[in-house]
PDB file of C-alpha atoms in Angstrom:
ATOM      1  CA  MET A 780     -78.580  -7.053  56.836  1.00 81.00           C
ATOM      2  CA  ALA A 781     -76.801 -10.335  57.162  1.00 93.00           C
ATOM      3  CA  VAL A 782     -72.803 -10.374  59.110  1.00 95.00           C
ATOM      4  CA  ILE A 783     -72.027 -13.737  57.030  1.00 96.00           C
ATOM      5  CA  LYS A 784     -73.117 -15.537  53.919  1.00 96.00           C
ATOM      6  CA  ALA A 785     -75.677 -19.075  55.150  1.00 97.00           C
ATOM      7  CA  ARG A 786     -78.124 -20.411  53.327  1.00 98.00           C
ATOM      8  CA  GLU A 787     -80.887 -22.594  55.073  1.00 98.00           C
ATOM      9  CA  ASN A 788     -78.930 -25.848  55.417  1.00 98.00           C
ATOM     10  CA  ASP A 789     -76.126 -23.749  56.700  1.00 98.00           C
ATOM     11  CA  ILE A 790     -78.888 -22.487  59.655  1.00 98.00           C
ATOM     12  CA  ALA A 791     -79.425 -25.455  60.455  1.00 98.00           C
ATOM     13  CA  LEU A 792     -75.762 -27.243  60.788  1.00 98.00           C
ATOM     14  CA  LEU A 793     -75.344 -23.657  62.734  1.00 98.00           C
ATOM     15  CA  GLY A 794     -77.796 -24.388  65.504  1.00 98.00           C
ATOM     16  CA  ARG A 795     -77.164 -27.829  65.205  1.00 98.00           C
ATOM     17  CA  LEU A 796     -74.191 -27.110  66.933  1.00 98.00           C
ATOM     18  CA  MET A 797     -75.389 -24.667  68.962  1.00 98.00           C
ATOM     19  CA  ARG A 798     -77.569 -26.601  70.666  1.00 98.00           C
ATOM     20  CA  ALA A 799     -74.748 -29.689  70.593  1.00 98.00           C
ATOM     21  CA  GLU A 800     -72.656 -26.981  72.099  1.00 97.00           C
ATOM     22  CA  ALA A 801     -74.303 -25.015  74.869  1.00 97.00           C
ATOM     23  CA  GLU A 802     -78.342 -26.387  75.225  1.00 97.00           C
ATOM     24  CA  GLY A 803     -77.724 -26.850  78.806  1.00 96.00           C
ATOM     25  CA  GLU A 804     -76.921 -23.097  79.082  1.00 97.00           C
ATOM     26  CA  GLY A 805     -80.454 -22.338  77.548  1.00 98.00           C
ATOM     27  CA  GLU A 806     -81.588 -19.621  74.730  1.00 98.00           C
ATOM     28  CA  LEU A 807     -78.685 -16.918  76.060  1.00 98.00           C
ATOM     29  CA  GLY A 808     -75.981 -19.683  75.994  1.00 98.00           C
ATOM     30  CA  MET A 809     -76.198 -20.681  72.775  1.00 98.00           C
ATOM     31  CA  LEU A 810     -76.331 -16.888  71.188  1.00 98.00           C
ATOM     32  CA  LYS A 811     -72.930 -16.798  73.234  1.00 98.00           C
ATOM     33  CA  ALA A 812     -72.023 -20.277  71.769  1.00 98.00           C
ATOM     34  CA  GLY A 813     -73.458 -18.877  68.517  1.00 98.00           C
ATOM     35  CA  ASN A 814     -71.055 -15.943  68.662  1.00 98.00           C
ATOM     36  CA  VAL A 815     -68.239 -17.644  68.717  1.00 98.00           C
ATOM     37  CA  MET A 816     -69.116 -19.636  65.641  1.00 98.00           C
ATOM     38  CA  VAL A 817     -70.176 -16.862  63.288  1.00 98.00           C
ATOM     39  CA  ASN A 818     -66.835 -14.712  64.612  1.00 97.00           C
ATOM     40  CA  ARG A 819     -64.703 -17.823  63.279  1.00 98.00           C
ATOM     41  CA  VAL A 820     -66.785 -17.249  59.433  1.00 97.00           C
ATOM     42  CA  ARG A 821     -65.795 -13.414  59.406  1.00 95.00           C
ATOM     43  CA  ALA A 822     -62.636 -13.489  61.299  1.00 95.00           C
ATOM     44  CA  ASP A 823     -59.720 -13.697  59.422  1.00 94.00           C
ATOM     45  CA  CYS A 824     -56.903 -14.328  61.095  1.00 95.00           C
ATOM     46  CA  LEU A 825     -54.936 -16.649  63.908  1.00 95.00           C
ATOM     47  CA  ASP A 826     -56.407 -19.719  63.572  1.00 94.00           C
ATOM     48  CA  PHE A 827     -59.317 -19.348  61.695  1.00 96.00           C
ATOM     49  CA  THR A 828     -57.868 -17.766  58.339  1.00 95.00           C
ATOM     50  CA  ASP A 829     -59.106 -20.622  55.791  1.00 94.00           C
ATOM     51  CA  ILE A 830     -62.068 -20.798  57.609  1.00 96.00           C
ATOM     52  CA  ASN A 831     -64.876 -19.126  55.607  1.00 94.00           C
ATOM     53  CA  ASP A 832     -67.576 -20.937  55.652  1.00 97.00           C
ATOM     54  CA  VAL A 833     -70.247 -22.017  58.109  1.00 98.00           C
ATOM     55  CA  GLU A 834     -69.229 -25.414  57.320  1.00 98.00           C
ATOM     56  CA  ARG A 835     -65.951 -24.721  57.410  1.00 98.00           C
ATOM     57  CA  MET A 836     -65.998 -23.311  61.069  1.00 98.00           C
ATOM     58  CA  VAL A 837     -68.402 -26.467  61.817  1.00 98.00           C
ATOM     59  CA  PHE A 838     -65.626 -28.972  61.333  1.00 97.00           C
ATOM     60  CA  GLN A 839     -62.792 -27.269  61.923  1.00 97.00           C
ATOM     61  CA  SER A 840     -59.925 -30.054  62.424  1.00 93.00           C
ATOM     62  CA  PRO A 841     -57.530 -29.314  64.471  1.00 90.00           C
ATOM     63  CA  GLY A 842     -59.053 -26.822  67.153  1.00 88.00           C
ATOM     64  CA  GLY A 843     -62.727 -27.733  65.930  1.00 91.00           C
ATOM     65  CA  PHE A 844     -66.073 -27.979  68.369  1.00 96.00           C
ATOM     66  CA  GLU A 845     -66.228 -30.996  70.675  1.00 93.00           C
ATOM     67  CA  ALA A 846     -69.976 -31.627  69.823  1.00 96.00           C
ATOM     68  CA  VAL A 847     -69.454 -32.646  66.242  1.00 96.00           C
ATOM     69  CA  GLN A 848     -68.100 -35.938  67.617  1.00 94.00           C
ATOM     70  CA  LYS A 849     -71.568 -36.839  69.705  1.00 95.00           C
ATOM     71  CA  SER A 850     -73.907 -38.061  68.113  1.00 95.00           C
ATOM     72  CA  TYR A 851     -76.505 -35.394  69.343  1.00 95.00           C
ATOM     73  CA  PHE A 852     -75.303 -32.762  66.705  1.00 97.00           C
ATOM     74  CA  TYR A 853     -76.525 -35.116  64.273  1.00 97.00           C
ATOM     75  CA  GLN A 854     -80.143 -35.063  64.944  1.00 96.00           C
ATOM     76  CA  HIS A 855     -82.193 -32.645  63.072  1.00 96.00           C
ATOM     77  CA  ALA A 856     -82.605 -29.462  64.205  1.00 97.00           C
ATOM     78  CA  ARG A 857     -85.185 -27.750  65.637  1.00 98.00           C
ATOM     79  CA  GLU A 858     -87.082 -23.992  64.667  1.00 98.00           C
ATOM     80  CA  LYS A 859     -86.140 -22.726  67.874  1.00 98.00           C
ATOM     81  CA  ASP A 860     -82.855 -23.577  67.023  1.00 98.00           C
ATOM     82  CA  LYS A 861     -82.453 -22.497  63.642  1.00 98.00           C
ATOM     83  CA  ARG A 862     -84.365 -18.998  64.903  1.00 98.00           C
ATOM     84  CA  LEU A 863     -81.221 -18.755  67.045  1.00 98.00           C
ATOM     85  CA  ALA A 864     -79.215 -18.954  64.472  1.00 98.00           C
ATOM     86  CA  ARG A 865     -81.085 -16.562  62.624  1.00 98.00           C
ATOM     87  CA  ARG A 866     -80.333 -13.526  65.096  1.00 98.00           C
ATOM     88  CA  LEU A 867     -76.557 -14.050  65.291  1.00 98.00           C
ATOM     89  CA  VAL A 868     -76.739 -14.257  60.781  1.00 97.00           C
ATOM     90  CA  ASN A 869     -78.121 -11.102  61.030  1.00 96.00           C
ATOM     91  CA  GLY A 870     -75.143  -9.290  63.802  1.00 95.00           C
ATOM     92  CA  GLU A 871     -76.369  -9.841  67.399  1.00 96.00           C
ATOM     93  CA  ARG A 872     -74.209 -10.037  69.859  1.00 96.00           C
ATOM     94  CA  HIS A 873     -74.653 -10.887  73.360  1.00 97.00           C
ATOM     95  CA  HIS A 874     -71.171  -9.607  75.826  1.00 98.00           C
ATOM     96  CA  PRO A 875     -68.738 -12.044  76.559  1.00 98.00           C
ATOM     97  CA  ALA A 876     -68.531 -13.784  73.531  1.00 98.00           C
ATOM     98  CA  ASP A 877     -69.144 -10.340  70.747  1.00 96.00           C
ATOM     99  CA  PHE A 878     -65.686 -10.562  69.688  1.00 96.00           C
ATOM    100  CA  ALA A 879     -64.825 -14.113  71.388  1.00 98.00           C
ATOM    101  CA  LEU A 880     -63.160 -16.728  69.212  1.00 97.00           C
ATOM    102  CA  TRP A 881     -62.866 -19.698  71.797  1.00 97.00           C
ATOM    103  CA  PHE A 882     -64.328 -20.848  74.335  1.00 97.00           C
ATOM    104  CA  PHE A 883     -64.741 -23.781  76.859  1.00 95.00           C
ATOM    105  CA  ARG A 884     -65.798 -25.470  80.167  1.00 95.00           C
ATOM    106  CA  PRO A 885     -63.441 -25.421  82.690  1.00 96.00           C
ATOM    107  CA  GLU A 886     -63.602 -27.429  85.863  1.00 94.00           C
ATOM    108  CA  GLY A 887     -63.070 -24.477  88.258  1.00 96.00           C
ATOM    109  CA  SER A 888     -62.876 -20.582  87.269  1.00 97.00           C
ATOM    110  CA  CYS A 889     -61.382 -19.444  84.274  1.00 98.00           C
ATOM    111  CA  PRO A 890     -58.323 -18.624  83.445  1.00 97.00           C
ATOM    112  CA  ALA A 891     -56.865 -15.855  82.905  1.00 98.00           C
ATOM    113  CA  GLN A 892     -55.775 -16.899  79.496  1.00 96.00           C
ATOM    114  CA  TRP A 893     -55.782 -19.673  77.465  1.00 93.00           C
ATOM    115  CA  TRP A 894     -53.995 -20.828  74.488  1.00 89.00           C
ATOM    116  CA  GLY A 895     -52.443 -16.961  75.042  1.00 91.00           C
ATOM    117  CA  GLN A 896     -55.758 -15.945  73.856  1.00 95.00           C
ATOM    118  CA  TRP A 897     -57.988 -13.065  77.277  1.00 96.00           C
ATOM    119  CA  ASN A 898     -60.520 -14.153  79.310  1.00 98.00           C
ATOM    120  CA  THR A 899     -63.712 -11.811  78.353  1.00 98.00           C
ATOM    121  CA  GLY A 900     -65.893 -13.325  80.943  1.00 98.00           C
ATOM    122  CA  ARG A 901     -67.903 -16.310  82.226  1.00 98.00           C
ATOM    123  CA  TYR A 902     -71.549 -17.610  80.883  1.00 98.00           C
ATOM    124  CA  LYS A 903     -73.023 -20.173  83.498  1.00 98.00           C
ATOM    125  CA  LEU A 904     -70.167 -22.812  83.078  1.00 97.00           C
ATOM    126  CA  HIS A 905     -68.541 -21.912  80.147  1.00 98.00           C
ATOM    127  CA  CYS A 906     -65.832 -19.056  80.221  1.00 98.00           C
ATOM    128  CA  PHE A 907     -65.219 -17.017  76.734  1.00 98.00           C
ATOM    129  CA  TYR A 908     -62.004 -15.770  74.807  1.00 98.00           C
ATOM    130  CA  SER A 909     -61.049 -12.658  72.497  1.00 97.00           C
ATOM    131  CA  PRO A 910     -57.936 -11.988  70.788  1.00 97.00           C
ATOM    132  CA  LEU A 911     -56.069  -8.643  70.616  1.00 96.00           C
ATOM    133  CA  GLU A 912     -57.565  -6.637  67.929  1.00 94.00           C
ATOM    134  CA  SER A 913     -53.453  -6.176  67.064  1.00 95.00           C
ATOM    135  CA  GLU A 914     -53.977 -10.259  66.771  1.00 95.00           C
ATOM    136  CA  CYS A 915     -56.757  -9.541  65.312  1.00 95.00           C
ATOM    137  CA  SER A 916     -58.702  -6.603  63.623  1.00 94.00           C
ATOM    138  CA  SER A 917     -61.224  -8.209  61.420  1.00 93.00           C
ATOM    139  CA  VAL A 918     -62.928  -9.765  64.513  1.00 94.00           C
ATOM    140  CA  TYR A 919     -63.836  -6.968  65.644  1.00 92.00           C
ATOM    141  CA  SER A 920     -64.121  -4.774  62.281  1.00 81.00           C
ATOM    142  CA  THR A 921     -66.205  -6.767  60.174  1.00 62.00           C
ATOM    143  CA  TYR A 922     -69.651  -5.536  61.389  1.00 61.00           C
TER     144      TYR A 922
END
């Protein structure tokens, strides 16, 4: 059962963003980055109160994803990208991104907090950050 509404063009868009943001970290890295993306569509809190579909999430500005400013993002989605995106739309989660709304790639170790949000872990080069449940219960209760 889908946890967000996604048509075929949304699946391709999500897959392209996952690839552009995290392809160098393999399929699992792409899935973790994709968890953040799906969570932003699901969440109704903080910077994401008006981000209620895939396209708005992908092109959110300010606060969106750097990859949309790079030409690599604008290549067609591969079948692999779309397959991974469908898994996330259908509810698959991966720690430490299962409830995360942010990730970034620091030069060194992951800061304990980033923009006031707590670190939930690292996967390869990316650090993941989740809100407290008291600040964003929707990201924790949608499934």
